[in-house]
Amino acid sequence: MKSRFESKEYEFLEVESRETEDGKIVSIFLNNPSSRNSMTWKMGEEFADLIHSIKKEKVLPRAVIISGRNDVFCAGGDLNLLRSFSEKTFSQNRRDMRKFYGFFLSVRKLPVPVIAAVNGHAIGAGLSLTFGCDLRIFAEEGKYSFNFVRLGIHPGMGSSFLSPELLGKSLGGRLLLTGETFDGKFAKTCGLAVDSVPKTEVYTRAMELALSLSKAAPLALQELKKNLYSWKHLDSALKKEAESQARNFISDDFKETIKSILEKRDPKFTGK
């Protein structure tokens, strides 16, 4: 008999389950083929609903894998979604951004190990989602970047907290400030990724890791996850991010960002 989350159909997600001798491993695939798996409001609602459904299962999976369809992980925020923010007030954006972060970062509250199988490019909020997972496998040839400042906005989706938490203030700050692009080999070298393999092997390697984790005592892992992370500190960072992004969304610089994307050119920021 299928569980509730396996029986439900989603527009922007696909769910697969694998039964092992030790228990179930659940795989979640971002699937927005029209825009490189970019994050929409609807995808966020579906993602949060799915995570909630998994948490409510009587028998929890031993591990969860998050990956992407369409030969990419996630291109970040959807352009139409970003345009909508430029048309809202500061108060509306502060409220909506905090809610939007919560949709995807709900993954951090799963009581079981979560592996990001980063099978291709992960940009902006898409990369932030991988930082919110417990373990990461990166595609060697993938391109990864916190490009927020290059779009005229403060980093969001918890990246201002998660990046320094995982990489230290020096390297984490560097990636946020410069918006530089790095590959999977760099991710492994700096300790961000458990492994870096060709993109065709990413999901297989993530499943190997999930099978290994499934051998551990589930109650011990659940208690460990409670003690590894402080949601209180992340929540404080999210509130600050939402306020900063809300301020940026009503700036002339962000209007220039949207215009430059539509005109396929580099933006020219004025600091207004």
Tab-separated table of C-alpha atoms in Angstrom:
chain	number	residue	atom	x	y	z
A	1	MET	CA	0.000	0.000	0.000
A	2	LYS	CA	1.334	3.408	-1.000
A	3	SER	CA	1.820	6.115	1.614
A	4	ARG	CA	-0.043	9.417	1.421
A	5	PHE	CA	2.838	11.310	-0.191
A	6	GLU	CA	3.458	8.558	-2.743
A	7	SER	CA	-0.180	8.565	-3.836
A	8	LYS	CA	-0.398	12.324	-4.345
A	9	GLU	CA	0.451	13.955	-7.681
A	10	TYR	CA	2.507	17.141	-7.796
A	11	GLU	CA	2.926	19.601	-10.653
A	12	PHE	CA	6.544	20.557	-10.006
A	13	LEU	CA	7.872	17.538	-8.092
A	14	GLU	CA	8.315	13.834	-8.668
A	15	VAL	CA	8.578	11.310	-5.840
A	16	GLU	CA	10.081	7.829	-5.915
A	17	SER	CA	10.461	5.288	-3.108
A	18	ARG	CA	12.844	2.374	-2.854
A	19	GLU	CA	12.245	-0.419	-0.379
A	20	THR	CA	15.388	-1.923	1.124
A	21	GLU	CA	15.887	-4.623	3.726
A	22	ASP	CA	16.448	-1.846	6.264
A	23	GLY	CA	13.575	0.421	5.266
A	24	LYS	CA	12.425	2.921	2.684
A	25	ILE	CA	14.536	5.529	0.867
A	26	VAL	CA	12.543	8.413	-0.615
A	27	SER	CA	13.757	10.477	-3.574
A	28	ILE	CA	12.321	13.904	-4.401
A	29	PHE	CA	13.004	15.395	-7.832
A	30	LEU	CA	12.488	19.068	-8.669
A	31	ASN	CA	10.752	19.133	-12.043
A	32	ASN	CA	10.045	22.447	-13.776
A	33	PRO	CA	11.252	21.712	-17.330
A	34	SER	CA	10.218	25.077	-18.775
A	35	SER	CA	12.767	26.984	-16.673
A	36	ARG	CA	15.547	24.667	-15.498
A	37	ASN	CA	13.705	23.597	-12.342
A	38	SER	CA	13.439	27.200	-11.141
A	39	MET	CA	11.534	27.744	-7.908
A	40	THR	CA	7.940	28.930	-8.164
A	41	TRP	CA	5.522	29.697	-5.355
A	42	LYS	CA	3.510	26.593	-6.292
A	43	MET	CA	6.629	24.405	-6.231
A	44	GLY	CA	7.380	25.745	-2.764
A	45	GLU	CA	3.895	24.924	-1.494
A	46	GLU	CA	4.154	21.419	-2.959
A	47	PHE	CA	7.607	20.914	-1.457
A	48	ALA	CA	6.477	21.956	2.027
A	49	ASP	CA	3.388	19.741	1.756
A	50	LEU	CA	5.514	16.770	0.736
A	51	ILE	CA	8.025	17.264	3.556
A	52	HIS	CA	5.158	17.565	6.041
A	53	SER	CA	3.585	14.345	4.712
A	54	ILE	CA	6.870	12.446	5.054
A	55	LYS	CA	7.296	13.670	8.642
A	56	LYS	CA	3.801	12.375	9.485
A	57	GLU	CA	4.481	8.814	8.308
A	58	LYS	CA	4.164	6.187	11.045
A	59	VAL	CA	7.376	4.598	9.786
A	60	LEU	CA	9.848	7.218	8.631
A	61	PRO	CA	12.119	6.572	5.651
A	62	ARG	CA	15.724	5.812	6.481
A	63	ALA	CA	16.938	8.636	4.240
A	64	VAL	CA	15.672	11.210	1.739
A	65	ILE	CA	17.408	12.214	-1.496
A	66	ILE	CA	16.691	15.524	-3.231
A	67	SER	CA	17.707	15.873	-6.868
A	68	GLY	CA	16.563	17.444	-10.120
A	69	ARG	CA	15.101	16.329	-13.413
A	70	ASN	CA	15.947	17.863	-16.798
A	71	ASP	CA	19.728	17.493	-16.435
A	72	VAL	CA	19.898	20.316	-13.866
A	73	PHE	CA	19.359	20.705	-10.141
A	74	CYS	CA	17.816	24.175	-9.801
A	75	ALA	CA	18.287	27.557	-11.496
A	76	GLY	CA	17.071	29.484	-8.453
A	77	GLY	CA	14.038	31.752	-8.259
A	78	ASP	CA	11.652	31.754	-11.207
A	79	LEU	CA	11.795	34.967	-13.285
A	80	ASN	CA	8.043	35.560	-13.084
A	81	LEU	CA	8.214	35.162	-9.319
A	82	LEU	CA	11.054	37.690	-9.106
A	83	ARG	CA	9.117	40.135	-11.281
A	84	SER	CA	6.128	39.835	-8.953
A	85	PHE	CA	8.313	40.860	-6.005
A	86	SER	CA	9.339	44.035	-7.829
A	87	GLU	CA	5.655	45.012	-8.000
A	88	LYS	CA	4.870	44.521	-4.293
A	89	THR	CA	5.389	46.730	-1.261
A	90	PHE	CA	8.169	46.363	1.271
A	91	SER	CA	5.787	44.873	3.842
A	92	GLN	CA	4.324	42.387	1.381
A	93	ASN	CA	7.753	41.213	0.271
A	94	ARG	CA	9.071	40.897	3.814
A	95	ARG	CA	6.121	38.661	4.678
A	96	ASP	CA	6.170	36.642	1.433
A	97	MET	CA	9.925	36.068	1.332
A	98	ARG	CA	9.963	34.668	4.864
A	99	LYS	CA	7.151	32.310	3.894
A	100	PHE	CA	8.870	31.320	0.651
A	101	TYR	CA	12.110	30.446	2.470
A	102	GLY	CA	10.127	28.296	4.869
A	103	PHE	CA	8.627	26.223	2.054
A	104	PHE	CA	11.990	24.871	0.941
A	105	LEU	CA	13.946	25.001	4.180
A	106	SER	CA	11.307	22.784	5.764
A	107	VAL	CA	13.684	20.064	4.562
A	108	ARG	CA	15.958	20.991	7.457
A	109	LYS	CA	13.267	19.854	9.890
A	110	LEU	CA	13.063	16.329	8.497
A	111	PRO	CA	14.165	13.991	11.314
A	112	VAL	CA	16.040	11.680	8.900
A	113	PRO	CA	19.264	12.233	6.898
A	114	VAL	CA	18.753	14.253	3.711
A	115	ILE	CA	21.170	13.999	0.781
A	116	ALA	CA	21.326	16.585	-1.982
A	117	ALA	CA	22.120	14.775	-5.248
A	118	VAL	CA	23.208	17.908	-7.106
A	119	ASN	CA	23.086	16.501	-10.633
A	120	GLY	CA	23.702	19.768	-12.487
A	121	HIS	CA	23.746	23.534	-12.137
A	122	ALA	CA	22.486	24.982	-8.826
A	123	ILE	CA	22.224	28.755	-8.677
A	124	GLY	CA	21.118	31.218	-5.989
A	125	ALA	CA	18.261	29.819	-3.929
A	126	GLY	CA	18.753	26.459	-5.661
A	127	LEU	CA	22.261	26.246	-4.206
A	128	SER	CA	20.917	27.399	-0.836
A	129	LEU	CA	18.578	24.396	-0.827
A	130	THR	CA	21.551	22.040	-1.107
A	131	PHE	CA	23.171	23.795	1.875
A	132	GLY	CA	20.011	23.106	3.857
A	133	CYS	CA	20.474	19.367	3.359
A	134	ASP	CA	22.695	17.226	5.586
A	135	LEU	CA	25.025	15.775	2.957
A	136	ARG	CA	25.794	16.658	-0.661
A	137	ILE	CA	27.000	14.886	-3.801
A	138	PHE	CA	27.951	17.364	-6.553
A	139	ALA	CA	28.301	16.876	-10.299
A	140	GLU	CA	31.907	17.570	-11.248
A	141	GLU	CA	30.945	19.649	-14.272
A	142	GLY	CA	28.064	21.521	-12.649
A	143	LYS	CA	28.150	25.280	-12.143
A	144	TYR	CA	27.290	26.575	-8.683
A	145	SER	CA	26.925	30.162	-7.518
A	146	PHE	CA	25.285	32.408	-4.936
A	147	ASN	CA	24.535	35.045	-7.560
A	148	PHE	CA	22.234	37.161	-5.374
A	149	VAL	CA	24.353	40.344	-5.274
A	150	ARG	CA	24.773	40.160	-9.043
A	151	LEU	CA	20.983	40.370	-9.258
A	152	GLY	CA	20.805	43.380	-6.979
A	153	ILE	CA	19.470	41.575	-3.911
A	154	HIS	CA	20.715	40.429	-0.524
A	155	PRO	CA	21.361	36.656	-0.329
A	156	GLY	CA	18.271	34.709	0.713
A	157	MET	CA	16.938	31.209	1.419
A	158	GLY	CA	19.139	31.063	4.509
A	159	SER	CA	22.390	31.350	2.561
A	160	SER	CA	23.777	34.174	4.728
A	161	PHE	CA	23.614	31.738	7.661
A	162	LEU	CA	24.129	28.359	5.985
A	163	SER	CA	27.178	29.277	3.917
A	164	PRO	CA	29.297	30.512	6.864
A	165	GLU	CA	27.946	27.642	8.977
A	166	LEU	CA	29.221	25.034	6.520
A	167	LEU	CA	32.325	26.738	5.134
A	168	GLY	CA	33.387	29.238	7.773
A	169	LYS	CA	33.027	32.996	7.625
A	170	SER	CA	36.007	33.519	5.295
A	171	LEU	CA	35.121	31.136	2.455
A	172	GLY	CA	31.371	31.337	3.042
A	173	GLY	CA	31.519	35.121	2.988
A	174	ARG	CA	33.669	35.096	-0.124
A	175	LEU	CA	31.164	33.019	-2.095
A	176	LEU	CA	28.318	35.329	-1.021
A	177	LEU	CA	30.150	38.611	-1.610
A	178	THR	CA	31.669	37.759	-4.985
A	179	GLY	CA	28.881	35.591	-6.396
A	180	GLU	CA	31.670	33.577	-8.007
A	181	THR	CA	30.976	30.311	-9.809
A	182	PHE	CA	32.591	27.069	-8.653
A	183	ASP	CA	32.414	23.452	-9.799
A	184	GLY	CA	31.873	20.117	-8.096
A	185	LYS	CA	35.573	19.427	-7.646
A	186	PHE	CA	35.951	22.645	-5.671
A	187	ALA	CA	32.914	21.688	-3.568
A	188	LYS	CA	34.591	18.421	-2.608
A	189	THR	CA	37.986	20.007	-1.976
A	190	CYS	CA	36.563	22.580	0.451
A	191	GLY	CA	34.540	19.942	2.309
A	192	LEU	CA	31.123	21.060	1.137
A	193	ALA	CA	30.478	17.832	-0.771
A	194	VAL	CA	30.924	14.258	0.391
A	195	ASP	CA	31.875	13.429	-3.173
A	196	SER	CA	32.046	14.894	-6.664
A	197	VAL	CA	31.362	12.619	-9.639
A	198	PRO	CA	30.227	12.956	-13.276
A	199	LYS	CA	26.620	14.148	-13.375
A	200	THR	CA	25.392	10.834	-14.789
A	201	GLU	CA	26.661	9.143	-11.622
A	202	VAL	CA	25.418	11.654	-9.018
A	203	TYR	CA	22.118	9.978	-8.179
A	204	THR	CA	23.717	6.511	-8.031
A	205	ARG	CA	26.384	7.805	-5.653
A	206	ALA	CA	23.721	9.493	-3.514
A	207	MET	CA	21.760	6.242	-3.342
A	208	GLU	CA	24.904	4.399	-2.230
A	209	LEU	CA	25.293	6.940	0.560
A	210	ALA	CA	21.601	6.609	1.491
A	211	LEU	CA	21.910	2.815	1.675
A	212	SER	CA	24.924	3.205	3.943
A	213	LEU	CA	23.007	5.585	6.220
A	214	SER	CA	20.080	3.168	6.362
A	215	LYS	CA	22.315	0.707	8.220
A	216	ALA	CA	22.611	3.082	11.167
A	217	ALA	CA	20.184	3.070	14.083
A	218	PRO	CA	17.293	5.347	13.026
A	219	LEU	CA	16.480	6.634	16.516
A	220	ALA	CA	20.111	7.592	17.054
A	221	LEU	CA	20.197	9.485	13.750
A	222	GLN	CA	16.965	11.304	14.594
A	223	GLU	CA	18.350	12.453	17.948
A	224	LEU	CA	21.606	13.478	16.282
A	225	LYS	CA	19.787	15.666	13.769
A	226	LYS	CA	18.011	17.469	16.608
A	227	ASN	CA	21.352	18.310	18.189
A	228	LEU	CA	23.315	19.180	15.043
A	229	TYR	CA	21.321	22.240	14.050
A	230	SER	CA	19.923	25.314	15.715
A	231	TRP	CA	16.704	26.340	13.982
A	232	LYS	CA	16.522	29.349	16.317
A	233	HIS	CA	19.659	30.924	14.831
A	234	LEU	CA	18.621	30.113	11.266
A	235	ASP	CA	15.169	31.581	11.854
A	236	SER	CA	16.723	34.822	13.059
A	237	ALA	CA	18.857	34.979	9.905
A	238	LEU	CA	15.818	34.317	7.707
A	239	LYS	CA	13.956	37.251	9.232
A	240	LYS	CA	16.903	39.553	8.501
A	241	GLU	CA	17.215	38.192	4.950
A	242	ALA	CA	13.515	38.712	4.275
A	243	GLU	CA	13.731	42.324	5.416
A	244	SER	CA	16.873	43.012	3.379
A	245	GLN	CA	15.512	41.389	0.233
A	246	ALA	CA	12.201	43.213	0.653
A	247	ARG	CA	14.126	46.493	0.692
A	248	ASN	CA	16.116	45.495	-2.392
A	249	PHE	CA	13.056	44.393	-4.369
A	250	ILE	CA	11.654	47.933	-4.385
A	251	SER	CA	14.973	49.503	-5.465
A	252	ASP	CA	15.839	50.899	-8.892
A	253	ASP	CA	18.723	48.418	-9.012
A	254	PHE	CA	16.350	45.454	-8.890
A	255	LYS	CA	14.127	46.981	-11.563
A	256	GLU	CA	17.295	47.221	-13.637
A	257	THR	CA	17.988	43.538	-12.927
A	258	ILE	CA	14.617	42.475	-14.343
A	259	LYS	CA	15.030	44.766	-17.344
A	260	SER	CA	18.536	43.477	-18.092
A	261	ILE	CA	17.382	39.843	-17.907
A	262	LEU	CA	14.588	40.498	-20.372
A	263	GLU	CA	16.975	42.401	-22.664
A	264	LYS	CA	19.687	39.730	-22.256
A	265	ARG	CA	22.456	42.089	-21.137
A	266	ASP	CA	24.470	42.833	-18.014
A	267	PRO	CA	22.761	45.112	-15.475
A	268	LYS	CA	24.085	48.587	-14.725
A	269	PHE	CA	23.569	49.298	-11.043
A	270	THR	CA	23.450	52.807	-9.605
A	271	GLY	CA	22.967	52.077	-5.914
A	272	LYS	CA	19.459	53.510	-5.846
